[in-house]
GROMACS .gro file of C-alpha atoms in nm:
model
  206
    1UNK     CA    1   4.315  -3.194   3.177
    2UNK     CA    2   4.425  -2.866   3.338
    3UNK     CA    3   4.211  -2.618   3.301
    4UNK     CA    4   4.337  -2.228   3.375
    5UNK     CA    5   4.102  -1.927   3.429
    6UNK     CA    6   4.268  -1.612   3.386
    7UNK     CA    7   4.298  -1.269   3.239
    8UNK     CA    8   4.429  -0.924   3.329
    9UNK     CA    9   4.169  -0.775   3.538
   10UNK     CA   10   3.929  -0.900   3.827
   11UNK     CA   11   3.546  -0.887   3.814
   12UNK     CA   12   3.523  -1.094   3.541
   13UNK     CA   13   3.391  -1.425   3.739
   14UNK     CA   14   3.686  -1.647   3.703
   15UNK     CA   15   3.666  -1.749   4.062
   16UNK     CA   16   3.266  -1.824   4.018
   17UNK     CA   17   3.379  -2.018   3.665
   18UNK     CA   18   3.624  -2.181   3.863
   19UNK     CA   19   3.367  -2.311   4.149
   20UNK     CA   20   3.079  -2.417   3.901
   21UNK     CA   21   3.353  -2.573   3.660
   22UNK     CA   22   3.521  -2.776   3.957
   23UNK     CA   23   3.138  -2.870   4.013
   24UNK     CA   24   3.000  -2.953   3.664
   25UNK     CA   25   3.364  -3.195   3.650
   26UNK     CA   26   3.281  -3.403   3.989
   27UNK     CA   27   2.939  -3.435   3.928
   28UNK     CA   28   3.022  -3.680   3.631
   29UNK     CA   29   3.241  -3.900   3.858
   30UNK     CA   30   3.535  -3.754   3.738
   31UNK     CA   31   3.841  -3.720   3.977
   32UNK     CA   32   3.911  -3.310   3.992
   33UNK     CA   33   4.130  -3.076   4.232
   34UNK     CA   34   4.105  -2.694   4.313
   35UNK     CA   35   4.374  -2.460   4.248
   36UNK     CA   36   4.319  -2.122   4.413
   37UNK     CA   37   4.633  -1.912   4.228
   38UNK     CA   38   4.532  -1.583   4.363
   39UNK     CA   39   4.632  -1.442   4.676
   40UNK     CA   40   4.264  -1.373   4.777
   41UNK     CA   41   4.249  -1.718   4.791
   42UNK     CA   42   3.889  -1.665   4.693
   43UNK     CA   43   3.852  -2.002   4.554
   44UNK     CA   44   3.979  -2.203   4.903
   45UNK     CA   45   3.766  -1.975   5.081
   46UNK     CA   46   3.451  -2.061   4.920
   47UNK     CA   47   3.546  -2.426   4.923
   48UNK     CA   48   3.572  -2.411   5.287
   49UNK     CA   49   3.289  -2.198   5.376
   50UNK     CA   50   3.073  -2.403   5.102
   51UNK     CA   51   3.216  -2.779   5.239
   52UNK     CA   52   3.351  -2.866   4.887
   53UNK     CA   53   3.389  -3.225   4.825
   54UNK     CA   54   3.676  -3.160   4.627
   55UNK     CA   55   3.996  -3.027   4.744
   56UNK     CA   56   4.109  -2.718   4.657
   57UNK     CA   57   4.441  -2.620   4.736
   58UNK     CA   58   4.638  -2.252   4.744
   59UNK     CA   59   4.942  -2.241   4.525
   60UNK     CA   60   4.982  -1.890   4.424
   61UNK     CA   61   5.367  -1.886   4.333
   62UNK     CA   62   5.540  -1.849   4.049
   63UNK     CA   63   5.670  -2.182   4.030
   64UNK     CA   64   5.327  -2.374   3.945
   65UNK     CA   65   5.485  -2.509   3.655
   66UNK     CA   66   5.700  -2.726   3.886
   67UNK     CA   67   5.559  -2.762   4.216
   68UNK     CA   68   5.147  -2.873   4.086
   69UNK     CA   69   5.259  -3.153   3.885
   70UNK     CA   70   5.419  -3.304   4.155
   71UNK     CA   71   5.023  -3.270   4.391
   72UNK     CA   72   4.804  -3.355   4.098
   73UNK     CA   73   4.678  -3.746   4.181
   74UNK     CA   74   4.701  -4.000   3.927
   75UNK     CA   75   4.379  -3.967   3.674
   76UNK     CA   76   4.270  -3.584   3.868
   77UNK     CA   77   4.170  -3.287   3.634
   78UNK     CA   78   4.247  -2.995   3.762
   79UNK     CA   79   4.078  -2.635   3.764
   80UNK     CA   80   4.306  -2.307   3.847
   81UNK     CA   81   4.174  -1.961   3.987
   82UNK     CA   82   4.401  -1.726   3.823
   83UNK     CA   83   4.489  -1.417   3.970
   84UNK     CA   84   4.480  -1.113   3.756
   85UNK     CA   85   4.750  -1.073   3.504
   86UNK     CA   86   4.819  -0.763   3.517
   87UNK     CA   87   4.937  -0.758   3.935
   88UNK     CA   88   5.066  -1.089   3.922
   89UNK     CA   89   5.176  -1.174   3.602
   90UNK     CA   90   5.444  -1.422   3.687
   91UNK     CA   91   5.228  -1.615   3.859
   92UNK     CA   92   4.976  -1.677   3.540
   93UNK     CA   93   5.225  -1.705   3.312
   94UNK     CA   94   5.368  -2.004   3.534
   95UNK     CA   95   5.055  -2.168   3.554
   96UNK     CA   96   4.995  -2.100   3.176
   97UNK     CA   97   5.297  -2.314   3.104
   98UNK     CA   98   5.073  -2.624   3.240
   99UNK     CA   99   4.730  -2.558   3.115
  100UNK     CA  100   4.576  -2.747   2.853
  101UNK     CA  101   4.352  -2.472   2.800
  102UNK     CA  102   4.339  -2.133   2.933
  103UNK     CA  103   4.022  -1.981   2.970
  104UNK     CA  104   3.971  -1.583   2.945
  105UNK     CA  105   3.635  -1.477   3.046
  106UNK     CA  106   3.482  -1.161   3.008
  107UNK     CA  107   3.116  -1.026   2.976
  108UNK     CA  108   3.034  -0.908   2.614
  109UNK     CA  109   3.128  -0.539   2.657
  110UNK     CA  110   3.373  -0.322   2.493
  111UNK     CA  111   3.606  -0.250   2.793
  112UNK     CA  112   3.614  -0.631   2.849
  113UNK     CA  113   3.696  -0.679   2.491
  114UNK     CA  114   3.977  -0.442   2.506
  115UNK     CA  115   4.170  -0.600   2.772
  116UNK     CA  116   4.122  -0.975   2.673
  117UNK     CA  117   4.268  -0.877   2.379
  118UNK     CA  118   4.598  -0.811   2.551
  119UNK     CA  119   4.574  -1.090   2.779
  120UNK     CA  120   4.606  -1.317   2.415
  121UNK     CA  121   4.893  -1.080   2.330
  122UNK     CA  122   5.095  -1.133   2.705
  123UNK     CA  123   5.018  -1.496   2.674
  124UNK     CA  124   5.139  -1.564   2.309
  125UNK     CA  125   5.395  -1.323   2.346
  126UNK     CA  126   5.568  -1.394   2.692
  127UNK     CA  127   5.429  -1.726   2.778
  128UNK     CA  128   5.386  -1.980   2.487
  129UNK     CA  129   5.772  -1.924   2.414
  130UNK     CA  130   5.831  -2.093   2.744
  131UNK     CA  131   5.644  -2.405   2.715
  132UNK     CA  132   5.734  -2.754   2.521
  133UNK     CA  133   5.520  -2.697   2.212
  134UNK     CA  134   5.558  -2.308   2.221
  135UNK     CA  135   5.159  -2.267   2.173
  136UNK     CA  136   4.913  -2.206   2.429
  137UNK     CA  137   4.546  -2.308   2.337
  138UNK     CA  138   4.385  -2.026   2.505
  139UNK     CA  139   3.997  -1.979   2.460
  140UNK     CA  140   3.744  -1.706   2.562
  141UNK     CA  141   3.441  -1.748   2.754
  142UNK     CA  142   3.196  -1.510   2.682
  143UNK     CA  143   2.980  -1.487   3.006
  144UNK     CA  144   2.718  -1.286   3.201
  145UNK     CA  145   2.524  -1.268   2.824
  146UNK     CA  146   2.138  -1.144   2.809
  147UNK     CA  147   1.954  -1.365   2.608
  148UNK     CA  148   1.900  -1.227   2.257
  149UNK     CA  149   2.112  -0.937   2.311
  150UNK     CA  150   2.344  -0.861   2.001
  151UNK     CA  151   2.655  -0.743   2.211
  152UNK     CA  152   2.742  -1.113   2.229
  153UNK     CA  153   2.713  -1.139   1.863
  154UNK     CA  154   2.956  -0.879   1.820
  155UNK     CA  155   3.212  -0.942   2.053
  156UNK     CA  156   3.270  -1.307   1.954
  157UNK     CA  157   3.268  -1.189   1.556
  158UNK     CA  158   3.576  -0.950   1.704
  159UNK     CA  159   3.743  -1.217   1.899
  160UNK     CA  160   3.724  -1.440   1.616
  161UNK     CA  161   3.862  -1.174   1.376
  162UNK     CA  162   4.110  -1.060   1.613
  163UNK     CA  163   4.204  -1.428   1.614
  164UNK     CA  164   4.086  -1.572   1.947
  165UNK     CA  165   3.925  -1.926   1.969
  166UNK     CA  166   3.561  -1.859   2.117
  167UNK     CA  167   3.427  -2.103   2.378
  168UNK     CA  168   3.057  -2.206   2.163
  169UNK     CA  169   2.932  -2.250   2.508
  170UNK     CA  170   2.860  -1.871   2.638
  171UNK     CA  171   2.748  -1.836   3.019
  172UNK     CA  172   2.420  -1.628   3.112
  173UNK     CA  173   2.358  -1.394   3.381
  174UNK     CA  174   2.171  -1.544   3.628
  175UNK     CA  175   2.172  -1.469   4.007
  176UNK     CA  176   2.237  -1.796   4.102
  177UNK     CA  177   2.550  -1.746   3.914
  178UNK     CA  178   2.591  -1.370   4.104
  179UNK     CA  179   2.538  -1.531   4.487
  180UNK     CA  180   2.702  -1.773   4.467
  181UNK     CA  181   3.040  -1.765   4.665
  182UNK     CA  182   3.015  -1.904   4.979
  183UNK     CA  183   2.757  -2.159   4.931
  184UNK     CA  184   2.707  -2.471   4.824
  185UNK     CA  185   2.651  -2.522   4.432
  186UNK     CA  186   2.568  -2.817   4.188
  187UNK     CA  187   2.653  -2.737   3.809
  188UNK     CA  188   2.362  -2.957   3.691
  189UNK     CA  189   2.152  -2.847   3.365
  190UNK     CA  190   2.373  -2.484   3.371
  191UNK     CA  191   2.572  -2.369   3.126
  192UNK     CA  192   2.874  -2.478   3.257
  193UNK     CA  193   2.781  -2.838   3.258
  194UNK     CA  194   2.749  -2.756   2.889
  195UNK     CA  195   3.107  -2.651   2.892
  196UNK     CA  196   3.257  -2.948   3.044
  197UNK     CA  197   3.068  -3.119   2.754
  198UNK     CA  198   3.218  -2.876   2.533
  199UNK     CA  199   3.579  -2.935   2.683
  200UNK     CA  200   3.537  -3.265   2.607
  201UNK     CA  201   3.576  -3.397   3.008
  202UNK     CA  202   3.388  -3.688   3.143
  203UNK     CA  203   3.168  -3.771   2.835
  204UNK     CA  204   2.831  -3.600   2.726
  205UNK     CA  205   2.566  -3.593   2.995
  206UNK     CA  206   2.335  -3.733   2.729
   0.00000   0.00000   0.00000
Protein backbone atom coordinates (compact mmCIF):
# COMPACT_ATOMS: atom_id res chain seq x y z
CA UNK A 1 0.00 0.00 0.00
CA UNK A 2 1.10 3.61 -0.58
CA UNK A 3 0.13 5.72 1.75
CA UNK A 4 0.27 9.81 0.99
CA UNK A 5 0.09 12.56 3.69
CA UNK A 6 -0.76 15.78 2.33
CA UNK A 7 -2.77 18.92 2.25
CA UNK A 8 -2.39 22.61 1.41
CA UNK A 9 -0.80 24.10 4.34
CA UNK A 10 2.07 23.07 6.86
CA UNK A 11 1.62 22.71 10.66
CA UNK A 12 -0.71 20.21 10.40
CA UNK A 13 1.71 17.13 11.55
CA UNK A 14 1.97 15.26 8.37
CA UNK A 15 5.65 14.83 8.81
CA UNK A 16 5.04 13.53 12.64
CA UNK A 17 2.01 11.19 10.98
CA UNK A 18 4.42 10.22 8.58
CA UNK A 19 7.26 9.10 11.26
CA UNK A 20 4.78 7.31 13.76
CA UNK A 21 2.91 5.72 10.65
CA UNK A 22 6.31 4.42 9.06
CA UNK A 23 6.72 3.13 12.80
CA UNK A 24 3.34 1.58 13.74
CA UNK A 25 3.90 -0.38 9.88
CA UNK A 26 7.53 -1.96 10.81
CA UNK A 27 6.72 -2.77 14.10
CA UNK A 28 4.30 -5.57 12.73
CA UNK A 29 7.08 -7.08 10.56
CA UNK A 30 5.87 -5.49 7.68
CA UNK A 31 8.40 -4.41 4.92
CA UNK A 32 7.89 -0.27 4.67
CA UNK A 33 10.00 2.67 2.98
CA UNK A 34 10.11 6.51 3.71
CA UNK A 35 9.28 9.02 1.23
CA UNK A 36 10.26 12.54 2.29
CA UNK A 37 8.32 14.66 -0.78
CA UNK A 38 9.00 17.99 0.70
CA UNK A 39 11.90 20.00 0.16
CA UNK A 40 12.48 20.41 3.98
CA UNK A 41 13.21 17.03 3.78
CA UNK A 42 11.88 16.96 7.30
CA UNK A 43 11.07 13.38 7.17
CA UNK A 44 14.94 12.14 6.05
CA UNK A 45 16.13 14.41 8.57
CA UNK A 46 14.45 12.93 11.43
CA UNK A 47 15.19 9.47 10.11
CA UNK A 48 18.77 10.25 10.23
CA UNK A 49 19.04 12.15 13.34
CA UNK A 50 16.54 9.43 15.00
CA UNK A 51 18.65 6.14 13.32
CA UNK A 52 15.46 4.87 11.55
CA UNK A 53 15.51 1.30 10.73
CA UNK A 54 13.67 1.96 7.78
CA UNK A 55 14.84 3.83 4.86
CA UNK A 56 13.53 6.85 3.98
CA UNK A 57 14.40 8.34 0.87
CA UNK A 58 13.99 12.19 -0.68
CA UNK A 59 12.05 12.30 -3.89
CA UNK A 60 10.48 15.62 -4.02
CA UNK A 61 9.87 15.97 -7.91
CA UNK A 62 7.16 16.07 -9.86
CA UNK A 63 7.66 12.94 -11.52
CA UNK A 64 6.89 10.51 -8.40
CA UNK A 65 4.41 8.90 -10.39
CA UNK A 66 7.22 7.41 -12.53
CA UNK A 67 10.41 7.43 -10.85
CA UNK A 68 9.01 5.64 -7.02
CA UNK A 69 7.61 2.70 -8.61
CA UNK A 70 10.65 1.86 -10.09
CA UNK A 71 12.60 2.11 -5.91
CA UNK A 72 9.70 0.53 -4.12
CA UNK A 73 11.10 -3.32 -3.20
CA UNK A 74 9.07 -6.19 -3.93
CA UNK A 75 6.28 -6.67 -0.96
CA UNK A 76 7.43 -2.73 0.71
CA UNK A 77 4.53 -0.33 1.78
CA UNK A 78 5.34 2.83 1.45
CA UNK A 79 4.60 6.16 3.51
CA UNK A 80 5.02 9.77 1.68
CA UNK A 81 5.69 13.23 3.48
CA UNK A 82 3.84 15.54 1.32
CA UNK A 83 4.82 18.91 0.92
CA UNK A 84 2.17 21.53 1.12
CA UNK A 85 -0.16 21.83 -1.76
CA UNK A 86 -0.52 24.96 -2.10
CA UNK A 87 3.67 25.84 -2.86
CA UNK A 88 4.22 22.74 -4.50
CA UNK A 89 1.31 21.51 -5.98
CA UNK A 90 2.79 19.54 -8.82
CA UNK A 91 4.64 17.68 -6.71
CA UNK A 92 1.43 16.24 -4.59
CA UNK A 93 -0.57 15.89 -7.30
CA UNK A 94 2.24 13.50 -8.82
CA UNK A 95 2.48 11.55 -5.88
CA UNK A 96 -1.40 11.53 -5.58
CA UNK A 97 -1.49 9.67 -8.86
CA UNK A 98 0.22 6.59 -6.84
CA UNK A 99 -1.40 6.62 -3.49
CA UNK A 100 -3.75 4.15 -2.43
CA UNK A 101 -4.93 6.49 0.03
CA UNK A 102 -4.23 10.01 0.64
CA UNK A 103 -4.39 11.18 3.97
CA UNK A 104 -5.36 14.98 4.87
CA UNK A 105 -4.82 15.77 8.41
CA UNK A 106 -5.86 18.62 10.22
CA UNK A 107 -6.70 19.45 13.95
CA UNK A 108 -10.52 19.91 14.53
CA UNK A 109 -10.67 23.71 14.03
CA UNK A 110 -12.47 25.85 11.68
CA UNK A 111 -9.47 27.33 9.73
CA UNK A 112 -8.24 23.71 9.32
CA UNK A 113 -11.62 22.75 8.10
CA UNK A 114 -11.66 25.43 5.58
CA UNK A 115 -8.62 24.55 3.76
CA UNK A 116 -8.98 20.66 3.75
CA UNK A 117 -11.92 21.31 2.13
CA UNK A 118 -10.09 22.63 -0.90
CA UNK A 119 -7.39 20.25 -0.73
CA UNK A 120 -10.54 17.47 -1.65
CA UNK A 121 -11.56 19.99 -4.32
CA UNK A 122 -7.63 20.34 -6.01
CA UNK A 123 -7.36 16.63 -5.66
CA UNK A 124 -10.73 15.51 -7.28
CA UNK A 125 -10.59 18.24 -9.53
CA UNK A 126 -6.94 18.33 -10.98
CA UNK A 127 -5.62 15.05 -9.86
CA UNK A 128 -8.07 12.03 -9.99
CA UNK A 129 -8.57 12.92 -13.83
CA UNK A 130 -5.00 11.88 -14.26
CA UNK A 131 -4.88 8.55 -12.77
CA UNK A 132 -6.10 4.92 -14.22
CA UNK A 133 -9.40 4.72 -12.34
CA UNK A 134 -9.97 8.59 -12.30
CA UNK A 135 -10.82 8.43 -8.35
CA UNK A 136 -8.61 9.15 -5.61
CA UNK A 137 -9.62 7.57 -2.17
CA UNK A 138 -8.58 10.41 -0.11
CA UNK A 139 -9.41 10.33 3.73
CA UNK A 140 -9.08 12.86 6.62
CA UNK A 141 -7.36 12.41 9.76
CA UNK A 142 -8.67 14.32 12.37
CA UNK A 143 -5.71 14.82 14.84
CA UNK A 144 -4.34 16.80 17.84
CA UNK A 145 -8.23 16.12 19.41
CA UNK A 146 -8.89 16.84 23.34
CA UNK A 147 -10.62 14.13 24.74
CA UNK A 148 -14.35 14.84 25.07
CA UNK A 149 -14.16 18.03 23.34
CA UNK A 150 -17.15 18.53 20.81
CA UNK A 151 -15.06 20.40 18.07
CA UNK A 152 -14.17 16.92 16.83
CA UNK A 153 -17.74 16.02 16.74
CA UNK A 154 -18.43 18.79 14.57
CA UNK A 155 -15.83 18.87 12.19
CA UNK A 156 -16.11 15.20 11.14
CA UNK A 157 -20.23 15.70 10.90
CA UNK A 158 -18.95 18.66 8.24
CA UNK A 159 -16.45 16.56 6.50
CA UNK A 160 -18.85 13.88 6.18
CA UNK A 161 -21.56 16.26 4.86
CA UNK A 162 -19.24 18.07 2.75
CA UNK A 163 -18.51 14.58 1.43
CA UNK A 164 -15.09 13.57 2.78
CA UNK A 165 -14.38 9.96 4.02
CA UNK A 166 -13.33 10.41 7.84
CA UNK A 167 -10.44 8.30 9.16
CA UNK A 168 -12.66 6.49 12.51
CA UNK A 169 -9.29 6.48 14.03
CA UNK A 170 -8.73 10.32 15.27
CA UNK A 171 -5.15 11.15 16.78
CA UNK A 172 -4.85 12.95 20.34
CA UNK A 173 -2.67 15.61 21.46
CA UNK A 174 -0.13 14.32 23.40
CA UNK A 175 3.46 15.68 23.83
CA UNK A 176 5.02 12.72 22.94
CA UNK A 177 3.33 13.27 19.71
CA UNK A 178 4.57 17.31 19.88
CA UNK A 179 8.56 16.31 20.61
CA UNK A 180 8.92 14.10 18.71
CA UNK A 181 11.11 14.91 15.57
CA UNK A 182 14.42 14.03 15.97
CA UNK A 183 14.19 11.15 18.21
CA UNK A 184 13.65 7.86 18.28
CA UNK A 185 9.85 6.65 18.40
CA UNK A 186 7.91 3.26 18.67
CA UNK A 187 4.11 3.52 17.54
CA UNK A 188 3.11 0.82 20.08
CA UNK A 189 -0.45 1.10 21.96
CA UNK A 190 -0.85 4.93 20.15
CA UNK A 191 -3.30 5.90 18.07
CA UNK A 192 -1.59 5.41 15.09
CA UNK A 193 -1.02 1.78 15.64
CA UNK A 194 -4.81 1.93 15.68
CA UNK A 195 -4.68 3.40 12.25
CA UNK A 196 -2.56 0.91 10.61
CA UNK A 197 -5.26 -1.46 12.02
CA UNK A 198 -7.73 0.73 10.57
CA UNK A 199 -5.88 0.83 7.08
CA UNK A 200 -6.08 -2.57 7.08
CA UNK A 201 -1.88 -3.15 6.93
CA UNK A 202 -0.20 -6.00 8.63
CA UNK A 203 -3.24 -7.59 10.42
CA UNK A 204 -4.88 -6.50 13.82
CA UNK A 205 -2.45 -6.31 16.72
CA UNK A 206 -5.00 -8.40 18.60
Amino acid sequence: MILLLANLKPGVAKTTSAGYLLHAIHERGERVIGVDADPSRSLERWAEAAGFEMPVMSLATTTIHTTLPQLIPDGAHVVIDGAQAEDHGGVIASAARIADIVLVPLAPSGVELERTLLMKKFLEDDVAPLTPSGVIDVRALLNRTITNATSTGEVRTELVNAGWKVASTTIPRREEFAASWGNPVTARGTAYDALVTELGIGGDRG
